Amino acid sequence: MTRWLPDWPIRVVVSVRDFVDRVANSSPARLALIVFALVILAFTLTLSLPAAARDGEATAFHDALFTAVSAVCVTGLTTVSTALHWSFFGQLVILIGIFVGGLGILTLASLMSLMVSKRLGVRGKLIAQEALSAGRLGEVGTLLRIVISTSVAIELVLALALVPRFLILGEPPPQAIWHSVFYAISSFNNAGFTPHSDGVVPYEADLWILTPLMVGGFIGSLGFPVLMVLLATGFRFKKWTLHAKLTVQVSLMLLVAGALLWGAMEWTNPATIGGMSVGDKITHSVFASVMPRSLGFNLVDMNALHSPTMLLTDALMFVGGGSASTAGGIKVTTLAVMFLAIVAEARGDNDVKIHGRTIPQGTMRVAISVIVMGATFVMVACGLLLAISGQSLDRVLFETISAFATVGLSTGLSGELPPSGKYILCAMMFFGRVGSITLASALALRQRRQLYHYPEERPIIG
């Protein structure tokens, strides 16, 4: 009887496997792009279902797409209220999208390759190695399991820390558990989605809620390569990798500097923290400095910020968090490498050195490429949105950088834009999460091999 069964399912599986192998062989980054786009499409179609909306009607495609991109790209920008528009099913879909996106685009591609081929081969390991900065190929399979288990463990701890507080505030146990799990996943993955219609504003003085959110977001912004080092070596700084040292140091420096500057700029602003006590002002300042890591929760109206404060937030958002993390932006190590290169040039040093290590020239070229491509994406999108919306530059620039850096802080512009403007922000969130270098390598047809070297000649700079 079995010989009469159709063999087309087997042929389809073999064809898909061969396609994945071909794409992974030519460019793992291109495979990651394809997988990421397919995942977004699947969540878009799911959110378009009537069951996903609270009113039982199908959500407009541009709003469903925007929400799906924002969730999978762990951004947090919204065009409709997460608490009011989406049903429990819709919110659950969003939460799953956040968790999947938080695992990382290249890790996701590795898992798809694993599912298709039934084994994690060399190509799949190379994909994951690039995503996690793994040292040896043999470690990648273990790292993938550690990534998932670590994410779940941290999110579980955050949820357990939040449940008692929501119960004390009078929420029924099922609702308290749901809100705690939602905030735990959203904070660790730096997503910025909230199940409350007013966000976290009602808890602006509640450190029991704000502290887990800040800690979860900061840990998530460090990146899995740093977390792996911390798990293996603890707080023995000398045994950390250079990447871990730079990520932690620069993240803490930006956190402290951001809190001091934000607090100083808004200290007397009556529309934000001017009328608060000193303790509440300090809490708001620290919270506002952590949020641009890519977390995206807000305690004050972004439109009420002074222009210098908004510009400071733009800069912090553009930098973002650590590489191979749930955060976006150009990454703190990129900023560190460029700063060290400037210092070395000012001193007249031939090498860029830090912590007893020399940073390769190729790393500095990558850093320059990331910064220039990121700034170019922001400039082009900002120009288009200015033409479409007619809004002021500070609002448009803020929203554009927030989308590119997958932060989620908003002036409310996302919901005011026509569909064409929402599509532009969708593209920015996708580019920002994929990463400019990954995008460039994915679009390249092949890696060029240079068989000759021209004579050197130095042009005049400056």
XYZ file of C-alpha atoms in Angstrom:
462
model
C 0.000 0.000 0.000
C 2.843 2.392 0.803
C 4.129 2.386 -2.759
C 0.910 4.099 -3.896
C 1.350 6.998 -1.474
C 2.249 10.310 -3.180
C 5.893 11.257 -2.991
C 5.406 15.008 -3.556
C 5.740 15.894 0.168
C 9.186 14.287 0.163
C 10.163 16.171 -2.986
C 8.987 19.458 -1.440
C 11.017 18.857 1.713
C 14.088 17.937 -0.341
C 13.661 21.019 -2.538
C 13.341 23.308 0.488
C 16.383 21.703 2.102
C 18.432 22.102 -1.087
C 17.352 25.747 -1.371
C 18.343 26.427 2.240
C 21.697 24.722 1.686
C 22.378 26.760 -1.460
C 21.491 30.074 0.183
C 23.382 29.224 3.383
C 26.410 28.226 1.346
C 26.437 31.451 -0.667
C 25.476 33.823 2.149
C 24.257 32.920 5.655
C 23.164 36.529 6.118
C 20.898 36.317 3.052
C 19.256 33.219 4.507
C 18.712 35.103 7.744
C 17.046 37.963 5.849
C 14.699 35.587 4.058
C 13.764 33.764 7.256
C 13.247 37.009 9.152
C 10.984 38.394 6.413
C 8.943 35.173 6.345
C 8.529 35.253 10.116
C 7.283 38.856 9.945
C 4.843 37.910 7.170
C 3.478 35.026 9.242
C 2.890 37.275 12.259
C 1.330 39.948 10.029
C -1.204 37.499 8.623
C -1.982 36.203 12.112
C -2.534 39.695 13.502
C -4.793 40.485 10.538
C -7.269 37.827 11.692
C -10.490 39.091 13.296
C -9.742 37.009 16.393
C -6.610 39.092 17.041
C -8.605 42.319 17.469
C -10.706 43.117 20.503
C -13.662 44.272 18.357
C -13.639 41.058 16.291
C -12.902 42.846 13.010
C -9.893 42.377 10.751
C -7.092 44.860 11.383
C -5.873 46.972 8.466
C -2.852 45.435 6.755
C -0.546 48.385 7.400
C -1.346 48.352 11.121
C -0.941 44.565 11.356
C 2.343 44.749 9.448
C 3.631 47.609 11.582
C 2.804 45.745 14.802
C 4.349 42.500 13.513
C 7.558 44.236 12.439
C 7.725 46.139 15.714
C 7.241 42.926 17.726
C 9.626 40.673 15.790
C 12.186 43.477 15.557
C 11.674 44.032 19.326
C 11.066 47.752 18.847
C 7.874 48.756 20.643
C 6.537 51.439 18.311
C 2.798 51.093 17.784
C 0.113 52.570 15.567
C -2.740 51.134 17.652
C -2.982 50.625 21.408
C -1.647 47.214 22.433
C -3.987 47.088 25.435
C -7.128 48.470 23.786
C -6.980 47.269 20.177
C -5.701 43.706 20.470
C -7.530 40.806 22.087
C -5.800 38.374 24.430
C -4.994 36.242 21.389
C -3.513 39.250 19.588
C -1.414 40.203 22.616
C -0.211 36.598 22.891
C 0.843 36.660 19.231
C 2.736 39.908 19.869
C 4.459 38.386 22.902
C 5.522 35.321 20.903
C 6.842 37.629 18.191
C 8.910 39.500 20.777
C 10.383 36.269 22.130
C 11.230 34.956 18.658
C 12.756 38.272 17.596
C 14.749 38.497 20.781
C 16.582 35.272 20.005
C 18.267 37.113 17.187
C 17.957 37.082 13.453
C 20.929 34.833 12.730
C 20.111 32.436 15.550
C 16.624 32.159 14.069
C 18.147 31.275 10.707
C 20.257 28.599 12.394
C 17.191 27.053 13.988
C 15.362 26.991 10.650
C 18.334 25.337 9.006
C 18.335 22.822 11.840
C 14.636 22.066 11.407
C 14.910 21.642 7.645
C 18.041 19.508 7.533
C 17.351 17.688 10.838
C 20.890 18.427 11.922
C 23.067 21.430 12.696
C 25.702 21.162 10.004
C 28.736 23.310 9.353
C 26.718 25.951 7.507
C 24.220 26.279 10.324
C 27.039 26.495 12.822
C 28.655 29.274 10.789
C 25.382 31.205 10.888
C 25.115 30.886 14.641
C 28.826 31.562 15.090
C 28.429 34.892 13.307
C 25.391 35.765 15.430
C 26.859 34.845 18.804
C 30.538 35.550 18.214
C 31.279 31.953 19.145
C 34.869 30.871 19.332
C 34.905 27.296 18.010
C 32.355 25.678 15.731
C 31.899 22.815 18.168
C 30.627 25.262 20.781
C 27.769 26.626 18.691
C 25.274 23.840 19.369
C 25.820 24.276 23.085
C 25.599 28.059 22.769
C 22.249 27.863 21.016
C 20.834 25.845 23.900
C 22.406 28.240 26.403
C 20.901 31.240 24.602
C 17.383 29.854 24.801
C 17.696 28.516 28.349
C 19.325 31.742 29.584
C 16.602 33.871 28.010
C 13.838 31.810 29.567
C 15.572 31.733 32.971
C 16.086 35.522 33.098
C 12.545 36.201 31.937
C 11.204 33.777 34.556
C 13.120 35.542 37.336
C 11.827 38.936 36.177
C 8.251 37.639 36.052
C 8.517 36.155 39.545
C 9.794 39.504 40.819
C 6.814 41.352 39.309
C 3.938 39.003 40.198
C 3.775 39.870 43.940
C 3.638 43.589 43.204
C 0.758 43.314 40.744
C -1.092 41.115 43.262
C -0.565 43.740 45.975
C -1.904 46.403 43.601
C -5.174 44.455 43.459
C -4.955 42.604 40.152
C -6.546 39.117 39.990
C -3.920 36.322 39.993
C -4.360 35.345 36.291
C -4.071 38.988 35.217
C -1.098 39.610 37.514
C 0.724 36.591 36.109
C -0.052 37.615 32.522
C 1.131 41.189 33.033
C 4.284 40.002 34.804
C 5.181 37.554 32.026
C 4.444 40.193 29.378
C 6.647 42.813 31.031
C 9.415 40.279 31.710
C 9.651 39.172 28.076
C 9.189 42.702 26.770
C 11.882 44.189 29.031
C 14.567 41.524 28.597
C 14.090 41.577 24.831
C 14.191 45.390 24.838
C 10.809 45.482 23.106
C 8.955 48.228 24.967
C 5.464 46.782 24.471
C 3.116 47.154 27.425
C -0.234 45.475 28.173
C -1.532 48.588 29.977
C -3.204 51.400 28.076
C -1.185 54.006 30.016
C 2.063 52.024 29.792
C 4.250 52.199 32.883
C 3.323 55.817 33.644
C 1.024 54.803 36.560
C 4.060 53.137 38.175
C 6.407 56.118 37.805
C 7.245 56.087 41.526
C 7.043 52.315 42.026
C 10.608 50.995 42.186
C 9.311 47.452 42.698
C 8.125 47.532 39.078
C 10.614 49.957 37.539
C 13.737 48.231 38.884
C 13.073 44.796 37.287
C 12.242 46.531 34.022
C 15.511 48.491 34.059
C 17.628 45.529 35.157
C 16.046 43.203 32.598
C 16.477 45.702 29.796
C 20.086 46.477 30.695
C 21.029 42.780 30.910
C 19.338 42.106 27.585
C 21.203 45.005 25.963
C 24.617 43.559 26.868
C 24.331 40.709 24.377
C 24.678 36.959 24.656
C 28.451 36.913 24.008
C 28.888 39.094 27.108
C 26.440 37.018 29.147
C 28.347 33.860 28.196
C 31.581 35.413 29.433
C 29.953 36.541 32.674
C 28.522 33.070 33.265
C 31.902 31.469 32.627
C 34.186 33.882 34.510
C 31.918 35.749 36.901
C 33.124 39.244 37.775
C 36.835 38.520 37.266
C 37.436 41.441 34.910
C 40.911 40.323 33.805
C 39.504 37.096 32.359
C 36.853 38.830 30.289
C 37.169 39.043 26.522
C 37.918 42.435 24.985
C 34.388 42.540 23.601
C 32.902 41.980 27.060
C 35.128 44.620 28.649
C 34.275 47.272 26.057
C 30.552 46.469 26.091
C 30.164 46.647 29.867
C 32.427 49.684 30.301
C 30.842 51.784 27.561
C 27.307 50.743 28.552
C 27.892 51.848 32.139
C 29.542 55.099 31.011
C 26.590 55.928 28.754
C 24.155 54.997 31.526
C 25.775 57.320 34.074
C 26.419 60.159 31.622
C 22.908 59.878 30.178
C 21.279 59.995 33.619
C 23.313 63.024 34.722
C 22.715 64.978 31.514
C 19.026 64.051 31.216
C 18.401 64.987 34.835
C 20.269 68.283 34.524
C 18.370 69.260 31.371
C 14.913 68.369 32.691
C 15.407 69.248 36.390
C 13.278 72.397 36.225
C 10.968 71.430 33.341
C 7.427 71.583 34.811
C 6.076 69.428 31.964
C 8.282 66.466 32.900
C 10.011 66.216 36.303
C 10.207 69.846 37.437
C 7.540 69.507 40.130
C 8.739 66.169 41.560
C 10.757 65.377 44.654
C 14.514 64.882 44.403
C 14.156 61.121 44.755
C 11.594 60.899 41.965
C 13.738 63.123 39.753
C 16.694 60.789 40.190
C 14.498 57.756 39.462
C 13.179 59.350 36.281
C 16.666 60.360 35.174
C 18.101 56.857 35.588
C 15.038 55.295 33.953
C 15.263 57.733 31.034
C 18.946 56.845 30.567
C 18.302 53.088 30.532
C 15.409 53.292 28.070
C 17.447 54.449 25.012
C 19.546 51.246 25.358
C 16.652 49.987 23.188
C 14.121 49.252 25.930
C 11.570 51.909 25.016
C 9.315 52.362 28.058
C 8.633 55.978 29.005
C 7.460 57.756 32.162
C 7.034 61.230 30.638
C 5.605 62.595 27.413
C 8.398 62.695 24.827
C 6.826 65.783 23.240
C 7.293 67.646 26.556
C 11.074 67.220 26.589
C 13.304 70.215 25.984
C 14.948 70.180 22.560
C 18.467 69.514 23.979
C 17.082 66.569 25.970
C 15.417 65.172 22.878
C 18.708 65.482 20.995
C 20.532 63.697 23.820
C 17.970 60.885 23.646
C 18.465 60.730 19.874
C 22.189 60.202 20.373
C 21.726 57.541 23.057
C 19.187 55.690 20.911
C 21.452 55.795 17.850
C 24.259 54.132 19.823
C 21.975 51.457 21.307
C 23.282 48.418 23.170
C 25.712 45.543 22.772
C 26.379 43.410 19.699
C 24.411 40.167 19.299
C 21.934 41.451 21.866
C 18.239 42.241 21.932
C 19.143 45.937 21.599
C 19.457 47.913 18.394
C 21.514 50.914 17.274
C 25.029 50.950 15.903
C 26.153 49.179 19.111
C 28.386 50.407 21.936
C 31.477 48.546 20.695
C 31.226 50.431 17.406
C 31.295 53.706 19.324
C 34.190 52.453 21.458
C 36.286 51.413 18.446
C 35.770 54.762 16.706
C 36.615 56.719 19.868
C 39.772 54.671 20.385
C 40.758 55.212 16.746
C 40.359 58.986 17.166
C 42.468 58.921 20.336
C 45.169 56.851 18.611
C 45.212 59.248 15.665
C 45.463 62.264 17.980
C 48.420 60.656 19.761
C 50.113 59.666 16.526
C 49.951 55.930 17.319
C 50.038 53.464 14.458
C 47.951 50.904 16.341
C 44.627 51.217 18.153
C 45.224 49.602 21.544
C 43.083 48.938 24.608
C 43.409 46.528 27.554
C 46.641 45.080 26.186
C 45.099 44.252 22.801
C 45.421 45.768 19.329
C 42.211 46.279 17.374
C 42.592 45.136 13.724
C 42.232 47.606 10.871
C 39.385 45.555 9.436
C 37.351 46.055 12.618
C 37.692 49.822 12.289
C 36.520 49.662 8.653
C 33.462 47.712 9.778
C 32.778 50.294 12.498
C 32.982 53.133 9.981
C 30.656 51.250 7.616
C 28.089 50.637 10.346
C 28.032 54.288 11.411
C 27.860 55.688 7.877
C 25.200 53.244 6.687
C 23.148 53.802 9.835
C 23.330 57.570 9.470
C 22.429 57.266 5.790
C 19.358 55.149 6.526
C 18.222 57.656 9.159
C 18.810 60.663 6.901
C 16.928 59.210 3.923
C 13.984 57.997 6.007
C 13.840 61.282 7.906
C 13.693 63.234 4.660
C 10.885 61.070 3.308
C 8.873 61.330 6.530
C 9.317 65.102 6.622
C 7.836 65.312 3.128
C 4.993 62.923 3.957
C 3.989 64.170 7.411
C 4.806 67.859 7.380
C 5.806 67.562 11.046
C 8.726 69.289 12.762
C 12.250 67.947 12.371
C 12.708 67.090 16.056
C 9.636 64.816 16.123
C 10.429 63.138 12.808
C 14.110 62.616 13.660
C 13.203 61.209 17.073
C 10.725 58.704 15.610
C 13.085 57.713 12.789
C 16.030 57.012 15.088
C 13.744 55.177 17.503
C 12.622 52.912 14.653
C 16.137 52.348 13.270
C 17.590 51.638 16.713
C 14.546 49.448 17.572
C 13.982 51.467 20.753
C 10.256 52.169 20.805
C 10.271 55.603 22.442
C 7.739 57.693 20.564
C 6.357 61.184 20.207
C 3.112 59.646 18.919
C 4.058 60.272 15.300
C 3.783 56.596 14.298
C 0.027 56.556 14.835
C -0.449 59.899 13.040
C 1.340 58.897 9.828
C -0.487 57.753 6.685
C 0.152 54.159 5.515
C 3.097 55.239 3.349
C 4.863 56.715 6.383
C 4.188 53.578 8.413
C 5.780 51.451 5.695
C 8.901 53.633 5.862
C 9.155 53.105 9.620
C 8.636 49.366 9.056
C 11.614 49.375 6.708
C 13.685 51.271 9.266
C 12.841 48.777 12.009
C 13.738 45.898 9.699
C 17.042 47.493 8.635
C 17.874 48.383 12.204
C 17.248 44.892 13.530
C 18.959 43.133 10.632
C 21.981 45.362 10.951
C 23.578 47.382 8.187
C 26.562 45.053 7.786
C 24.355 41.946 7.695
C 22.109 43.651 5.153
C 25.041 44.605 2.947
C 26.536 41.119 3.036
C 23.135 39.544 2.376
C 22.573 41.648 -0.733
C 26.054 41.014 -2.103
C 26.022 38.355 -4.798
C 29.344 36.944 -3.790
C 32.455 37.803 -1.829
C 35.078 39.350 -4.074
C 38.593 37.994 -3.948
C 41.287 40.558 -4.668
C 44.219 39.092 -6.588
C 46.290 42.270 -6.796
C 47.146 45.368 -4.758
C 47.526 48.888 -6.165
C 50.341 51.200 -4.999
C 49.391 53.294 -1.967
C 48.800 57.046 -2.189
C 47.439 59.152 0.666
C 44.820 61.815 -0.213
C 44.589 65.021 1.805
C 42.093 64.660 4.656
C 40.529 67.617 6.447
